[in-house]
mmCIF file of C-alpha atoms in Angstrom:
data_model
loop_
_atom_site.group_PDB
_atom_site.id
_atom_site.type_symbol
_atom_site.label_atom_id
_atom_site.label_comp_id
_atom_site.label_asym_id
_atom_site.label_seq_id
_atom_site.Cartn_x
_atom_site.Cartn_y
_atom_site.Cartn_z
ATOM 1 C CA MET V 285 92.024 81.192 -11.090
ATOM 2 C CA LEU V 286 90.099 81.921 -7.889
ATOM 3 C CA LEU V 287 92.604 83.176 -5.332
ATOM 4 C CA GLY V 288 90.336 83.447 -2.318
ATOM 5 C CA TRP V 289 89.660 87.174 -2.721
ATOM 6 C CA SER V 290 87.108 89.016 -4.818
ATOM 7 C CA PRO V 291 86.268 92.730 -5.128
ATOM 8 C CA ARG V 292 82.811 94.023 -4.409
ATOM 9 C CA GLY V 293 80.520 94.591 -7.399
ATOM 10 C CA GLU V 294 80.001 92.878 -10.755
ATOM 11 C CA ARG V 295 83.034 94.091 -12.617
ATOM 12 C CA GLU V 296 85.144 91.328 -14.283
ATOM 13 C CA PHE V 297 88.356 93.111 -15.341
ATOM 14 C CA TYR V 298 90.805 95.274 -13.406
ATOM 15 C CA THR V 299 94.240 96.629 -14.134
ATOM 16 C CA LEU V 300 96.957 95.847 -11.562
ATOM 17 C CA LYS V 301 96.814 99.449 -10.311
ATOM 18 C CA GLU V 302 93.016 99.256 -9.920
ATOM 19 C CA LEU V 303 93.297 96.003 -7.982
ATOM 20 C CA GLU V 304 95.741 97.646 -5.606
ATOM 21 C CA GLU V 305 93.236 100.407 -4.993
ATOM 22 C CA VAL V 306 90.183 98.209 -4.394
ATOM 23 C CA PHE V 307 91.886 95.488 -2.337
ATOM 24 C CA ASP V 308 90.748 95.056 1.248
ATOM 25 C CA LEU V 309 90.845 92.239 3.809
ATOM 26 C CA GLU V 310 87.071 91.951 3.957
ATOM 27 C CA GLY V 311 87.105 90.471 0.480
ATOM 28 C CA LEU V 312 89.249 87.524 1.549
ATOM 29 C CA SER V 313 87.642 84.100 1.701
ATOM 30 C CA LYS V 314 88.515 81.408 4.215
ATOM 31 C CA SER V 315 88.239 78.794 1.462
ATOM 32 C CA PRO V 316 91.459 77.635 -0.252
ATOM 33 C CA SER V 317 92.367 78.991 -3.706
ATOM 34 C CA VAL V 318 91.037 77.088 -6.720
ATOM 35 C CA PHE V 319 92.626 76.938 -10.155
ATOM 36 C CA ASP V 320 89.627 77.171 -12.520
ATOM 37 C CA ILE V 321 90.926 76.181 -15.978
ATOM 38 C CA GLN V 322 87.532 76.716 -17.606
ATOM 39 C CA LYS V 323 87.317 80.276 -16.402
ATOM 40 C CA LEU V 324 90.917 80.901 -17.409
ATOM 41 C CA ASN V 325 90.164 79.623 -20.930
ATOM 42 C CA TRP V 326 87.068 81.844 -21.060
ATOM 43 C CA PHE V 327 89.138 84.911 -20.178
ATOM 44 C CA ASN V 328 91.739 83.966 -22.767
ATOM 45 C CA ALA V 329 89.074 83.449 -25.432
ATOM 46 C CA GLU V 330 87.642 86.897 -24.687
ATOM 47 C CA TYR V 331 91.106 88.364 -25.023
ATOM 48 C CA ILE V 332 91.651 86.603 -28.351
ATOM 49 C CA ARG V 333 88.311 87.793 -29.777
ATOM 50 C CA LYS V 334 89.239 91.420 -28.899
ATOM 51 C CA LEU V 335 92.499 91.243 -30.850
ATOM 52 C CA SER V 336 92.663 92.927 -34.220
ATOM 53 C CA PRO V 337 92.608 90.380 -37.113
ATOM 54 C CA GLU V 338 96.144 91.413 -37.985
ATOM 55 C CA ARG V 339 97.422 90.747 -34.428
ATOM 56 C CA PHE V 340 95.633 87.421 -34.234
ATOM 57 C CA LEU V 341 97.159 86.374 -37.553
ATOM 58 C CA GLU V 342 100.580 87.307 -36.255
ATOM 59 C CA LEU V 343 100.105 85.251 -33.077
ATOM 60 C CA ALA V 344 98.422 82.322 -34.795
ATOM 61 C CA THR V 345 100.879 81.909 -37.726
ATOM 62 C CA PRO V 346 103.625 80.042 -35.784
ATOM 63 C CA TRP V 347 101.012 77.618 -34.456
ATOM 64 C CA MET V 348 99.352 77.038 -37.838
ATOM 65 C CA ALA V 349 102.756 76.583 -39.440
ATOM 66 C CA LYS V 350 103.370 73.574 -37.162
ATOM 67 C CA VAL V 351 100.997 71.537 -39.307
ATOM 68 C CA LEU V 352 100.434 73.549 -42.502
ATOM 69 C CA ASP V 353 102.758 74.976 -45.148
ATOM 70 C CA PRO V 354 102.267 78.775 -45.221
ATOM 71 C CA GLN V 355 103.117 78.773 -48.922
ATOM 72 C CA LYS V 356 100.291 76.356 -49.681
ATOM 73 C CA TYR V 357 97.455 77.599 -47.498
ATOM 74 C CA ASP V 358 95.745 80.967 -47.094
ATOM 75 C CA PHE V 359 96.688 81.707 -43.517
ATOM 76 C CA LYS V 360 94.900 85.066 -43.537
ATOM 77 C CA ARG V 361 91.571 83.480 -44.426
ATOM 78 C CA LEU V 362 92.150 80.600 -42.050
ATOM 79 C CA ALA V 363 92.867 83.025 -39.179
ATOM 80 C CA GLU V 364 89.636 84.877 -39.967
ATOM 81 C CA LEU V 365 87.708 81.608 -39.533
ATOM 82 C CA LEU V 366 89.593 80.565 -36.407
ATOM 83 C CA GLN V 367 89.662 83.727 -34.288
ATOM 84 C CA GLY V 368 86.113 83.403 -32.954
ATOM 85 C CA ARG V 369 86.585 79.690 -32.205
ATOM 86 C CA THR V 370 89.924 79.809 -30.376
ATOM 87 C CA GLU V 371 90.297 79.664 -26.605
ATOM 88 C CA VAL V 372 94.065 79.136 -26.401
ATOM 89 C CA LEU V 373 96.579 79.278 -29.216
ATOM 90 C CA ASN V 374 97.959 75.807 -28.669
ATOM 91 C CA GLN V 375 94.569 74.449 -29.809
ATOM 92 C CA LEU V 376 95.192 75.638 -33.334
ATOM 93 C CA PRO V 377 97.305 72.722 -34.705
ATOM 94 C CA GLY V 378 94.612 70.228 -33.684
ATOM 95 C CA MET V 379 91.848 72.359 -35.146
ATOM 96 C CA ILE V 380 93.388 72.554 -38.599
ATOM 97 C CA ARG V 381 95.401 69.327 -38.965
ATOM 98 C CA PHE V 382 92.635 67.807 -41.125
ATOM 99 C CA LEU V 383 93.618 70.233 -43.870
ATOM 100 C CA ALA V 384 97.081 68.720 -44.118
ATOM 101 C CA GLU V 385 95.860 65.137 -44.021
ATOM 102 C CA GLN V 386 92.270 63.938 -44.025
ATOM 103 C CA PRO V 387 91.615 61.747 -40.978
ATOM 104 C CA GLU V 388 89.891 58.403 -41.109
ATOM 105 C CA PHE V 389 86.197 58.845 -40.337
ATOM 106 C CA SER V 390 83.038 56.845 -39.975
ATOM 107 C CA ASP V 391 80.354 57.149 -42.661
ATOM 108 C CA GLU V 392 77.925 57.681 -39.809
ATOM 109 C CA LEU V 393 79.080 61.308 -39.788
ATOM 110 C CA TYR V 394 77.003 61.803 -42.899
ATOM 111 C CA VAL V 395 73.851 61.110 -40.889
ATOM 112 C CA ASN V 396 72.401 64.295 -39.417
ATOM 113 C CA LYS V 397 68.721 64.526 -38.482
ATOM 114 C CA LYS V 398 68.697 68.349 -38.350
ATOM 115 C CA GLN V 399 70.127 68.570 -41.882
ATOM 116 C CA LYS V 400 67.895 65.702 -43.074
ATOM 117 C CA SER V 401 71.007 63.896 -44.223
ATOM 118 C CA THR V 402 71.075 60.067 -44.452
ATOM 119 C CA LEU V 403 73.601 57.715 -45.962
ATOM 120 C CA GLU V 404 71.408 57.467 -49.041
ATOM 121 C CA SER V 405 70.908 61.204 -49.462
ATOM 122 C CA ALA V 406 74.624 61.775 -48.777
ATOM 123 C CA LYS V 407 75.594 59.432 -51.579
ATOM 124 C CA ALA V 408 73.202 61.195 -53.944
ATOM 125 C CA ALA V 409 74.564 64.604 -52.882
ATOM 126 C CA LEU V 410 78.210 63.625 -53.406
ATOM 127 C CA THR V 411 77.439 61.955 -56.716
ATOM 128 C CA ALA V 412 75.941 65.265 -57.894
ATOM 129 C CA ALA V 413 78.657 67.342 -56.262
ATOM 130 C CA LEU V 414 81.582 65.714 -58.100
ATOM 131 C CA PRO V 415 80.790 66.801 -61.713
ATOM 132 C CA LEU V 416 79.554 70.153 -60.395
ATOM 133 C CA LEU V 417 82.868 70.916 -58.654
ATOM 134 C CA GLU V 418 84.886 69.464 -61.500
ATOM 135 C CA GLY V 419 83.338 72.141 -63.722
ATOM 136 C CA ILE V 420 84.473 75.019 -61.551
ATOM 137 C CA GLY V 421 87.708 76.540 -62.793
ATOM 138 C CA ASP V 422 87.820 79.784 -60.776
ATOM 139 C CA TRP V 423 88.363 78.204 -57.368
ATOM 140 C CA THR V 424 87.244 81.016 -55.052
ATOM 141 C CA GLU V 425 84.821 80.945 -52.162
ATOM 142 C CA ALA V 426 82.480 83.245 -54.023
ATOM 143 C CA GLU V 427 82.455 81.123 -57.172
ATOM 144 C CA LEU V 428 82.045 77.888 -55.210
ATOM 145 C CA HIS V 429 79.158 79.396 -53.266
ATOM 146 C CA ASP V 430 77.344 80.799 -56.257
ATOM 147 C CA ARG V 431 77.682 77.732 -58.507
ATOM 148 C CA VAL V 432 76.697 75.247 -55.826
ATOM 149 C CA MET V 433 73.825 77.251 -54.388
ATOM 150 C CA GLU V 434 72.462 77.795 -57.879
ATOM 151 C CA ALA V 435 72.533 74.063 -58.584
ATOM 152 C CA ILE V 436 71.010 72.720 -55.319
ATOM 153 C CA PRO V 437 67.312 73.554 -56.051
ATOM 154 C CA GLY V 438 67.463 71.608 -59.310
ATOM 155 C CA LEU V 439 68.657 68.528 -57.449
ATOM 156 C CA GLY V 440 65.511 68.425 -55.302
ATOM 157 C CA MET V 441 67.546 68.788 -52.097
ATOM 158 C CA LYS V 442 67.615 71.171 -49.179
ATOM 159 C CA ASN V 443 70.812 73.151 -48.691
ATOM 160 C CA GLY V 444 71.792 71.136 -45.610
ATOM 161 C CA GLN V 445 71.246 67.809 -47.371
ATOM 162 C CA PHE V 446 73.839 68.799 -49.941
ATOM 163 C CA LEU V 447 76.314 70.877 -47.984
ATOM 164 C CA TRP V 448 76.533 68.725 -44.841
ATOM 165 C CA PRO V 449 77.788 65.562 -46.623
ATOM 166 C CA LEU V 450 80.053 67.645 -48.895
ATOM 167 C CA ARG V 451 81.835 69.161 -45.876
ATOM 168 C CA ILE V 452 82.119 65.772 -44.182
ATOM 169 C CA ALA V 453 83.464 64.177 -47.363
ATOM 170 C CA ILE V 454 86.296 66.695 -47.811
ATOM 171 C CA SER V 455 87.161 67.243 -44.132
ATOM 172 C CA GLY V 456 86.335 64.001 -42.302
ATOM 173 C CA GLN V 457 85.355 66.151 -39.316
ATOM 174 C CA MET V 458 82.108 66.710 -37.453
ATOM 175 C CA SER V 459 83.126 70.298 -36.743
ATOM 176 C CA THR V 460 85.342 72.570 -38.838
ATOM 177 C CA PRO V 461 86.372 76.234 -38.837
ATOM 178 C CA GLY V 462 84.120 77.154 -41.742
ATOM 179 C CA GLY V 463 81.636 75.373 -43.954
ATOM 180 C CA ALA V 464 81.946 73.388 -47.156
ATOM 181 C CA PHE V 465 82.846 76.375 -49.323
ATOM 182 C CA GLU V 466 85.546 77.709 -46.982
ATOM 183 C CA ILE V 467 87.096 74.234 -46.545
ATOM 184 C CA ALA V 468 87.036 73.538 -50.283
ATOM 185 C CA TYR V 469 88.716 76.883 -50.963
ATOM 186 C CA LEU V 470 91.417 76.280 -48.345
ATOM 187 C CA LEU V 471 92.138 72.753 -49.629
ATOM 188 C CA GLY V 472 92.321 73.870 -53.236
ATOM 189 C CA ARG V 473 90.695 72.336 -56.285
ATOM 190 C CA ASP V 474 92.857 69.257 -56.739
ATOM 191 C CA GLU V 475 92.818 68.157 -53.104
ATOM 192 C CA THR V 476 89.084 68.819 -52.735
ATOM 193 C CA LEU V 477 88.275 66.691 -55.775
ATOM 194 C CA ARG V 478 90.658 63.955 -54.686
ATOM 195 C CA ARG V 479 89.039 63.741 -51.272
ATOM 196 C CA LEU V 480 85.537 63.882 -52.719
ATOM 197 C CA ARG V 481 86.232 61.015 -55.116
ATOM 198 C CA ALA V 482 87.783 58.882 -52.388
ATOM 199 C CA SER V 483 84.928 59.522 -49.955
ATOM 200 C CA LEU V 484 82.280 58.816 -52.595
ATOM 201 C CA GLU V 485 83.981 55.589 -53.607
ATOM 202 C CA ARG V 486 84.089 54.403 -50.000
ATOM 203 C CA LEU V 487 80.492 55.402 -49.372
#
């Protein structure tokens, strides 16, 4: 919010007491005040990033609980993934709703030039991913990462060609708080495999 007055110098943050000390009439502008929502969100994001992980989890939990069952999902891990991506807390339900229910999505999301992913390569990747993930019993991020990364070279694919379509298939989102391994862990084994089978069948 630009209130028509600014202090001299480059400093961004002041306490109320410090503002009282530096205020003078020469800093007043003749232009009307402007409410700058982008700058306000930036300030808020900076504040959120400076919170301790424990405090962010405390603040984020009521918002995450609006769309996710705290007994079913690892809120601590989810908060770790979300803290650096959050500008305002009321964004959180929209950012994680896909975990509760996979949205409808276009198969064009599988196409990504940077990751060298096409519809054909995506189908090949998901076909290979299904039996690979079905064989993982210890459903942790570390185990998912190690087993998948170990298998990719033998499939003749680049990492992005395999991981991009896998994340799309289980999330239905272009952007997610975390990659394929984090999303698969948060969803759990049964839901990940269910979504993967459904996405592969549609593709």
